[in-house]
Amino acid sequence: MGEKAYAKIVAENGRQFHITEDSSLEVDIGRERRDADPNYFCLADQNTISKKHAQISWDITNHGFFIKNLSKNKI
């Protein structure tokens, strides 16, 4: 059985990020390496995405995850 999580993000390269009880329900994704930051997911190493590209968060009122573009580029 895998890790108990509210959500899981999986990148094309196989990297996985789990949103769990211990993590914030707000996660930034991008290309930076921040191993000490539990609320940041390094999606790729390529310059095709920004260092801080997008934010995924849980909306309590609407009971769903939402994504916010933090980049000049498209998501």
mmCIF file of N, CA, C and O in Angstrom:
data_model
loop_
_atom_site.group_PDB
_atom_site.id
_atom_site.type_symbol
_atom_site.label_atom_id
_atom_site.label_comp_id
_atom_site.label_asym_id
_atom_site.label_seq_id
_atom_site.Cartn_x
_atom_site.Cartn_y
_atom_site.Cartn_z
ATOM 1 N N MET A 1 0.848 -1.175 0.000
ATOM 2 C CA MET A 1 0.000 0.000 0.000
ATOM 3 C C MET A 1 0.895 1.240 0.000
ATOM 4 O O MET A 1 1.903 1.292 0.675
ATOM 5 N N GLY A 2 0.487 2.286 -0.732
ATOM 6 C CA GLY A 2 1.280 3.514 -0.838
ATOM 7 C C GLY A 2 1.058 4.435 0.338
ATOM 8 O O GLY A 2 0.378 4.111 1.308
ATOM 9 N N GLU A 3 1.657 5.603 0.229
ATOM 10 C CA GLU A 3 1.536 6.616 1.269
ATOM 11 C C GLU A 3 0.113 7.161 1.323
ATOM 12 O O GLU A 3 -0.515 7.385 0.295
ATOM 13 N N LYS A 4 -0.423 7.365 2.544
ATOM 14 C CA LYS A 4 -1.759 7.935 2.706
ATOM 15 C C LYS A 4 -1.682 9.418 2.373
ATOM 16 O O LYS A 4 -0.877 10.158 2.952
ATOM 17 N N ALA A 5 -2.498 9.856 1.404
ATOM 18 C CA ALA A 5 -2.414 11.244 0.949
ATOM 19 C C ALA A 5 -3.779 11.739 0.494
ATOM 20 O O ALA A 5 -4.649 10.966 0.128
ATOM 21 N N TYR A 6 -3.926 13.073 0.523
ATOM 22 C CA TYR A 6 -5.124 13.711 -0.019
ATOM 23 C C TYR A 6 -5.045 13.753 -1.538
ATOM 24 O O TYR A 6 -6.052 13.649 -2.223
ATOM 25 N N ALA A 7 -3.836 13.958 -2.042
ATOM 26 C CA ALA A 7 -3.629 14.052 -3.488
ATOM 27 C C ALA A 7 -2.200 13.659 -3.813
ATOM 28 O O ALA A 7 -1.316 13.698 -2.963
ATOM 29 N N LYS A 8 -1.995 13.291 -5.076
ATOM 30 C CA LYS A 8 -0.666 12.924 -5.539
ATOM 31 C C LYS A 8 -0.424 13.610 -6.872
ATOM 32 O O LYS A 8 -1.275 13.599 -7.750
ATOM 33 N N ILE A 9 0.752 14.223 -7.014
ATOM 34 C CA ILE A 9 1.164 14.838 -8.267
ATOM 35 C C ILE A 9 2.247 13.934 -8.841
ATOM 36 O O ILE A 9 3.186 13.568 -8.139
ATOM 37 N N VAL A 10 2.121 13.579 -10.114
ATOM 38 C CA VAL A 10 3.110 12.740 -10.770
ATOM 39 C C VAL A 10 3.600 13.451 -12.022
ATOM 40 O O VAL A 10 2.795 13.839 -12.872
ATOM 41 N N ALA A 11 4.910 13.624 -12.135
ATOM 42 C CA ALA A 11 5.508 14.263 -13.299
ATOM 43 C C ALA A 11 5.789 13.223 -14.379
ATOM 44 O O ALA A 11 5.825 12.021 -14.105
ATOM 45 N N GLU A 12 6.013 13.685 -15.613
ATOM 46 C CA GLU A 12 6.315 12.784 -16.723
ATOM 47 C C GLU A 12 7.561 11.944 -16.454
ATOM 48 O O GLU A 12 7.651 10.816 -16.908
ATOM 49 N N ASN A 13 8.504 12.498 -15.708
ATOM 50 C CA ASN A 13 9.749 11.788 -15.433
ATOM 51 C C ASN A 13 9.617 10.803 -14.266
ATOM 52 O O ASN A 13 10.590 10.214 -13.831
ATOM 53 N N GLY A 14 8.416 10.652 -13.722
ATOM 54 C CA GLY A 14 8.168 9.689 -12.659
ATOM 55 C C GLY A 14 8.254 10.257 -11.248
ATOM 56 O O GLY A 14 7.916 9.573 -10.294
ATOM 57 N N ARG A 15 8.708 11.490 -11.093
ATOM 58 C CA ARG A 15 8.752 12.098 -9.762
ATOM 59 C C ARG A 15 7.342 12.202 -9.203
ATOM 60 O O ARG A 15 6.404 12.486 -9.931
ATOM 61 N N GLN A 16 7.218 11.968 -7.899
ATOM 62 C CA GLN A 16 5.903 12.024 -7.257
ATOM 63 C C GLN A 16 5.939 12.951 -6.051
ATOM 64 O O GLN A 16 6.949 13.053 -5.369
ATOM 65 N N PHE A 17 4.825 13.586 -5.806
ATOM 66 C CA PHE A 17 4.654 14.440 -4.634
ATOM 67 C C PHE A 17 3.304 14.103 -4.033
ATOM 68 O O PHE A 17 2.301 14.051 -4.738
ATOM 69 N N HIS A 18 3.280 13.863 -2.721
ATOM 70 C CA HIS A 18 2.037 13.533 -2.025
ATOM 71 C C HIS A 18 1.636 14.685 -1.105
ATOM 72 O O HIS A 18 2.455 15.174 -0.329
ATOM 73 N N ILE A 19 0.397 15.106 -1.205
ATOM 74 C CA ILE A 19 -0.145 16.102 -0.285
ATOM 75 C C ILE A 19 -0.779 15.317 0.861
ATOM 76 O O ILE A 19 -1.757 14.615 0.671
ATOM 77 N N THR A 20 -0.160 15.436 2.033
ATOM 78 C CA THR A 20 -0.571 14.633 3.189
ATOM 79 C C THR A 20 -1.058 15.518 4.333
ATOM 80 O O THR A 20 -1.041 16.733 4.235
ATOM 81 N N GLU A 21 -1.453 14.867 5.425
ATOM 82 C CA GLU A 21 -1.881 15.604 6.629
ATOM 83 C C GLU A 21 -0.790 16.532 7.132
ATOM 84 O O GLU A 21 -1.067 17.598 7.649
ATOM 85 N N ASP A 22 0.462 16.090 7.012
ATOM 86 C CA ASP A 22 1.591 16.850 7.548
ATOM 87 C C ASP A 22 2.013 18.016 6.654
ATOM 88 O O ASP A 22 2.742 18.888 7.084
ATOM 89 N N SER A 23 1.569 18.018 5.403
ATOM 90 C CA SER A 23 1.960 19.098 4.498
ATOM 91 C C SER A 23 0.849 20.139 4.423
ATOM 92 O O SER A 23 -0.284 19.904 4.818
ATOM 93 N N SER A 24 1.209 21.277 3.908
ATOM 94 C CA SER A 24 0.229 22.345 3.703
ATOM 95 C C SER A 24 -0.691 21.933 2.560
ATOM 96 O O SER A 24 -0.309 21.146 1.704
ATOM 97 N N LEU A 25 -1.885 22.448 2.541
ATOM 98 C CA LEU A 25 -2.785 22.166 1.418
ATOM 99 C C LEU A 25 -2.583 23.198 0.313
ATOM 100 O O LEU A 25 -3.450 23.428 -0.502
ATOM 101 N N GLU A 26 -1.387 23.786 0.296
ATOM 102 C CA GLU A 26 -0.992 24.735 -0.731
ATOM 103 C C GLU A 26 0.432 24.366 -1.144
ATOM 104 O O GLU A 26 1.345 24.368 -0.312
ATOM 105 N N VAL A 27 0.617 24.000 -2.409
ATOM 106 C CA VAL A 27 1.895 23.503 -2.894
ATOM 107 C C VAL A 27 2.341 24.322 -4.096
ATOM 108 O O VAL A 27 1.563 24.552 -5.015
ATOM 109 N N ASP A 28 3.605 24.765 -4.077
ATOM 110 C CA ASP A 28 4.194 25.435 -5.230
ATOM 111 C C ASP A 28 4.931 24.398 -6.058
ATOM 112 O O ASP A 28 5.564 23.491 -5.504
ATOM 113 N N ILE A 29 4.854 24.541 -7.383
ATOM 114 C CA ILE A 29 5.589 23.640 -8.265
ATOM 115 C C ILE A 29 6.443 24.467 -9.218
ATOM 116 O O ILE A 29 6.079 25.583 -9.582
ATOM 117 N N GLY A 30 7.582 23.906 -9.596
ATOM 118 C CA GLY A 30 8.480 24.600 -10.502
ATOM 119 C C GLY A 30 9.705 23.763 -10.789
ATOM 120 O O GLY A 30 9.682 22.546 -10.665
ATOM 121 N N ARG A 31 10.827 24.422 -11.149
ATOM 122 C CA ARG A 31 12.042 23.694 -11.512
ATOM 123 C C ARG A 31 13.178 23.821 -10.503
ATOM 124 O O ARG A 31 14.234 23.239 -10.665
ATOM 125 N N GLU A 32 12.999 24.556 -9.435
ATOM 126 C CA GLU A 32 14.038 24.680 -8.406
ATOM 127 C C GLU A 32 14.136 23.410 -7.575
ATOM 128 O O GLU A 32 13.159 22.691 -7.413
ATOM 129 N N ARG A 33 15.299 23.171 -7.016
ATOM 130 C CA ARG A 33 15.486 22.079 -6.054
ATOM 131 C C ARG A 33 15.381 22.680 -4.664
ATOM 132 O O ARG A 33 16.175 23.524 -4.281
ATOM 133 N N ARG A 34 14.346 22.290 -3.916
ATOM 134 C CA ARG A 34 14.166 22.745 -2.523
ATOM 135 C C ARG A 34 13.837 21.535 -1.674
ATOM 136 O O ARG A 34 12.707 21.338 -1.251
ATOM 137 N N ASP A 35 14.831 20.717 -1.443
ATOM 138 C CA ASP A 35 14.614 19.466 -0.704
ATOM 139 C C ASP A 35 14.112 19.686 0.711
ATOM 140 O O ASP A 35 13.413 18.844 1.268
ATOM 141 N N ALA A 36 14.431 20.823 1.322
ATOM 142 C CA ALA A 36 14.026 21.087 2.708
ATOM 143 C C ALA A 36 12.627 21.695 2.810
ATOM 144 O O ALA A 36 12.107 21.850 3.901
ATOM 145 N N ASP A 37 12.006 22.011 1.669
ATOM 146 C CA ASP A 37 10.684 22.647 1.675
ATOM 147 C C ASP A 37 9.602 21.608 1.373
ATOM 148 O O ASP A 37 9.468 21.161 0.239
ATOM 149 N N PRO A 38 8.811 21.206 2.379
ATOM 150 C CA PRO A 38 7.802 20.164 2.164
ATOM 151 C C PRO A 38 6.611 20.631 1.318
ATOM 152 O O PRO A 38 5.796 19.815 0.903
ATOM 153 N N ASN A 39 6.520 21.926 1.054
ATOM 154 C CA ASN A 39 5.397 22.458 0.275
ATOM 155 C C ASN A 39 5.840 22.951 -1.099
ATOM 156 O O ASN A 39 5.228 23.837 -1.683
ATOM 157 N N TYR A 40 6.928 22.362 -1.613
ATOM 158 C CA TYR A 40 7.425 22.698 -2.943
ATOM 159 C C TYR A 40 7.759 21.409 -3.677
ATOM 160 O O TYR A 40 8.369 20.502 -3.112
ATOM 161 N N PHE A 41 7.342 21.310 -4.938
ATOM 162 C CA PHE A 41 7.597 20.127 -5.748
ATOM 163 C C PHE A 41 8.369 20.532 -6.992
ATOM 164 O O PHE A 41 7.896 21.358 -7.779
ATOM 165 N N CYS A 42 9.586 19.979 -7.142
ATOM 166 C CA CYS A 42 10.393 20.223 -8.331
ATOM 167 C C CYS A 42 9.858 19.319 -9.435
ATOM 168 O O CYS A 42 10.064 18.116 -9.432
ATOM 169 N N LEU A 43 9.145 19.919 -10.366
ATOM 170 C CA LEU A 43 8.474 19.170 -11.424
ATOM 171 C C LEU A 43 9.433 18.741 -12.524
ATOM 172 O O LEU A 43 9.330 17.650 -13.057
ATOM 173 N N ALA A 44 10.381 19.607 -12.884
ATOM 174 C CA ALA A 44 11.332 19.305 -13.955
ATOM 175 C C ALA A 44 12.564 20.173 -13.796
ATOM 176 O O ALA A 44 12.542 21.195 -13.116
ATOM 177 N N ASP A 45 13.643 19.753 -14.437
ATOM 178 C CA ASP A 45 14.887 20.500 -14.379
ATOM 179 C C ASP A 45 15.072 21.421 -15.586
ATOM 180 O O ASP A 45 16.007 22.193 -15.632
ATOM 181 N N GLN A 46 14.193 21.325 -16.560
ATOM 182 C CA GLN A 46 14.347 22.101 -17.797
ATOM 183 C C GLN A 46 13.882 23.536 -17.619
ATOM 184 O O GLN A 46 13.043 23.834 -16.781
ATOM 185 N N ASN A 47 14.409 24.413 -18.450
ATOM 186 C CA ASN A 47 14.033 25.820 -18.415
ATOM 187 C C ASN A 47 12.677 26.080 -19.071
ATOM 188 O O ASN A 47 12.295 27.224 -19.239
ATOM 189 N N THR A 48 11.958 25.046 -19.426
ATOM 190 C CA THR A 48 10.634 25.230 -20.034
ATOM 191 C C THR A 48 9.586 25.622 -19.004
ATOM 192 O O THR A 48 8.504 26.060 -19.369
ATOM 193 N N ILE A 49 9.896 25.433 -17.721
ATOM 194 C CA ILE A 49 8.998 25.895 -16.666
ATOM 195 C C ILE A 49 9.769 26.841 -15.749
ATOM 196 O O ILE A 49 10.992 26.780 -15.651
ATOM 197 N N SER A 50 9.055 27.710 -15.080
ATOM 198 C CA SER A 50 9.665 28.706 -14.197
ATOM 199 C C SER A 50 10.121 28.079 -12.886
ATOM 200 O O SER A 50 9.676 26.986 -12.519
ATOM 201 N N LYS A 51 10.988 28.801 -12.169
ATOM 202 C CA LYS A 51 11.432 28.324 -10.857
ATOM 203 C C LYS A 51 10.239 28.150 -9.930
ATOM 204 O O LYS A 51 10.151 27.206 -9.170
ATOM 205 N N LYS A 52 9.314 29.083 -9.971
ATOM 206 C CA LYS A 52 8.056 28.987 -9.226
ATOM 207 C C LYS A 52 6.956 29.149 -10.268
ATOM 208 O O LYS A 52 6.553 30.246 -10.601
ATOM 209 N N HIS A 53 6.501 28.030 -10.812
ATOM 210 C CA HIS A 53 5.649 28.033 -11.994
ATOM 211 C C HIS A 53 4.153 28.112 -11.676
ATOM 212 O O HIS A 53 3.407 28.809 -12.343
ATOM 213 N N ALA A 54 3.731 27.368 -10.672
ATOM 214 C CA ALA A 54 2.301 27.319 -10.365
ATOM 215 C C ALA A 54 2.097 26.977 -8.895
ATOM 216 O O ALA A 54 3.005 26.530 -8.213
ATOM 217 N N GLN A 55 0.879 27.182 -8.452
ATOM 218 C CA GLN A 55 0.514 26.850 -7.072
ATOM 219 C C GLN A 55 -0.772 26.030 -7.106
ATOM 220 O O GLN A 55 -1.731 26.398 -7.780
ATOM 221 N N ILE A 56 -0.761 24.924 -6.399
ATOM 222 C CA ILE A 56 -1.946 24.077 -6.283
ATOM 223 C C ILE A 56 -2.430 24.204 -4.845
ATOM 224 O O ILE A 56 -1.645 24.055 -3.911
ATOM 225 N N SER A 57 -3.704 24.490 -4.681
ATOM 226 C CA SER A 57 -4.228 24.653 -3.316
ATOM 227 C C SER A 57 -5.627 24.057 -3.202
ATOM 228 O O SER A 57 -6.340 23.905 -4.192
ATOM 229 N N TRP A 58 -5.973 23.717 -1.984
ATOM 230 C CA TRP A 58 -7.290 23.171 -1.667
ATOM 231 C C TRP A 58 -8.205 24.324 -1.288
ATOM 232 O O TRP A 58 -7.864 25.152 -0.449
ATOM 233 N N ASP A 59 -9.366 24.399 -1.916
ATOM 234 C CA ASP A 59 -10.361 25.421 -1.606
ATOM 235 C C ASP A 59 -11.424 24.773 -0.724
ATOM 236 O O ASP A 59 -12.190 23.921 -1.180
ATOM 237 N N ILE A 60 -11.454 25.177 0.542
ATOM 238 C CA ILE A 60 -12.384 24.583 1.513
ATOM 239 C C ILE A 60 -13.835 24.835 1.123
ATOM 240 O O ILE A 60 -14.677 23.947 1.213
ATOM 241 N N THR A 61 -14.136 26.036 0.649
ATOM 242 C CA THR A 61 -15.504 26.401 0.296
ATOM 243 C C THR A 61 -16.041 25.580 -0.878
ATOM 244 O O THR A 61 -17.161 25.086 -0.843
ATOM 245 N N ASN A 62 -15.228 25.421 -1.918
ATOM 246 C CA ASN A 62 -15.658 24.710 -3.121
ATOM 247 C C ASN A 62 -15.290 23.236 -3.123
ATOM 248 O O ASN A 62 -15.601 22.520 -4.074
ATOM 249 N N HIS A 63 -14.613 22.777 -2.074
ATOM 250 C CA HIS A 63 -14.227 21.370 -1.923
ATOM 251 C C HIS A 63 -13.511 20.834 -3.154
ATOM 252 O O HIS A 63 -13.900 19.816 -3.723
ATOM 253 N N GLY A 64 -12.448 21.538 -3.551
ATOM 254 C CA GLY A 64 -11.684 21.069 -4.700
ATOM 255 C C GLY A 64 -10.310 21.703 -4.745
ATOM 256 O O GLY A 64 -10.039 22.713 -4.097
ATOM 257 N N PHE A 65 -9.416 21.064 -5.518
ATOM 258 C CA PHE A 65 -8.086 21.611 -5.744
ATOM 259 C C PHE A 65 -8.140 22.587 -6.901
ATOM 260 O O PHE A 65 -8.853 22.368 -7.883
ATOM 261 N N PHE A 66 -7.376 23.657 -6.791
ATOM 262 C CA PHE A 66 -7.299 24.671 -7.838
ATOM 263 C C PHE A 66 -5.844 24.960 -8.146
ATOM 264 O O PHE A 66 -4.994 24.861 -7.266
ATOM 265 N N ILE A 67 -5.572 25.316 -9.390
ATOM 266 C CA ILE A 67 -4.216 25.637 -9.804
ATOM 267 C C ILE A 67 -4.145 27.094 -10.231
ATOM 268 O O ILE A 67 -5.037 27.592 -10.916
ATOM 269 N N LYS A 68 -3.095 27.780 -9.764
ATOM 270 C CA LYS A 68 -2.894 29.193 -10.068
ATOM 271 C C LYS A 68 -1.574 29.327 -10.829
ATOM 272 O O LYS A 68 -0.538 28.844 -10.360
ATOM 273 N N ASN A 69 -1.600 29.971 -11.978
ATOM 274 C CA ASN A 69 -0.407 30.191 -12.762
ATOM 275 C C ASN A 69 0.417 31.315 -12.142
ATOM 276 O O ASN A 69 -0.070 32.420 -11.967
ATOM 277 N N LEU A 70 1.678 31.054 -11.800
ATOM 278 C CA LEU A 70 2.571 32.051 -11.226
ATOM 279 C C LEU A 70 3.639 32.479 -12.241
ATOM 280 O O LEU A 70 4.542 33.218 -11.914
ATOM 281 N N SER A 71 3.510 31.998 -13.454
ATOM 282 C CA SER A 71 4.517 32.191 -14.486
ATOM 283 C C SER A 71 3.978 33.062 -15.625
ATOM 284 O O SER A 71 2.773 33.191 -15.799
ATOM 285 N N LYS A 72 4.895 33.605 -16.414
ATOM 286 C CA LYS A 72 4.491 34.307 -17.637
ATOM 287 C C LYS A 72 4.081 33.295 -18.706
ATOM 288 O O LYS A 72 3.360 33.619 -19.631
ATOM 289 N N ASN A 73 4.559 32.079 -18.554
ATOM 290 C CA ASN A 73 4.260 31.016 -19.519
ATOM 291 C C ASN A 73 2.927 30.343 -19.178
ATOM 292 O O ASN A 73 2.430 30.454 -18.076
ATOM 293 N N LYS A 74 2.424 29.604 -20.110
ATOM 294 C CA LYS A 74 1.175 28.865 -19.884
ATOM 295 C C LYS A 74 1.423 27.653 -19.017
ATOM 296 O O LYS A 74 2.538 27.172 -18.893
ATOM 297 N N ILE A 75 0.360 27.138 -18.449
ATOM 298 C CA ILE A 75 0.447 25.905 -17.667
ATOM 299 C C ILE A 75 0.012 24.771 -18.570
ATOM 300 O O ILE A 75 -0.972 24.801 -19.219
#
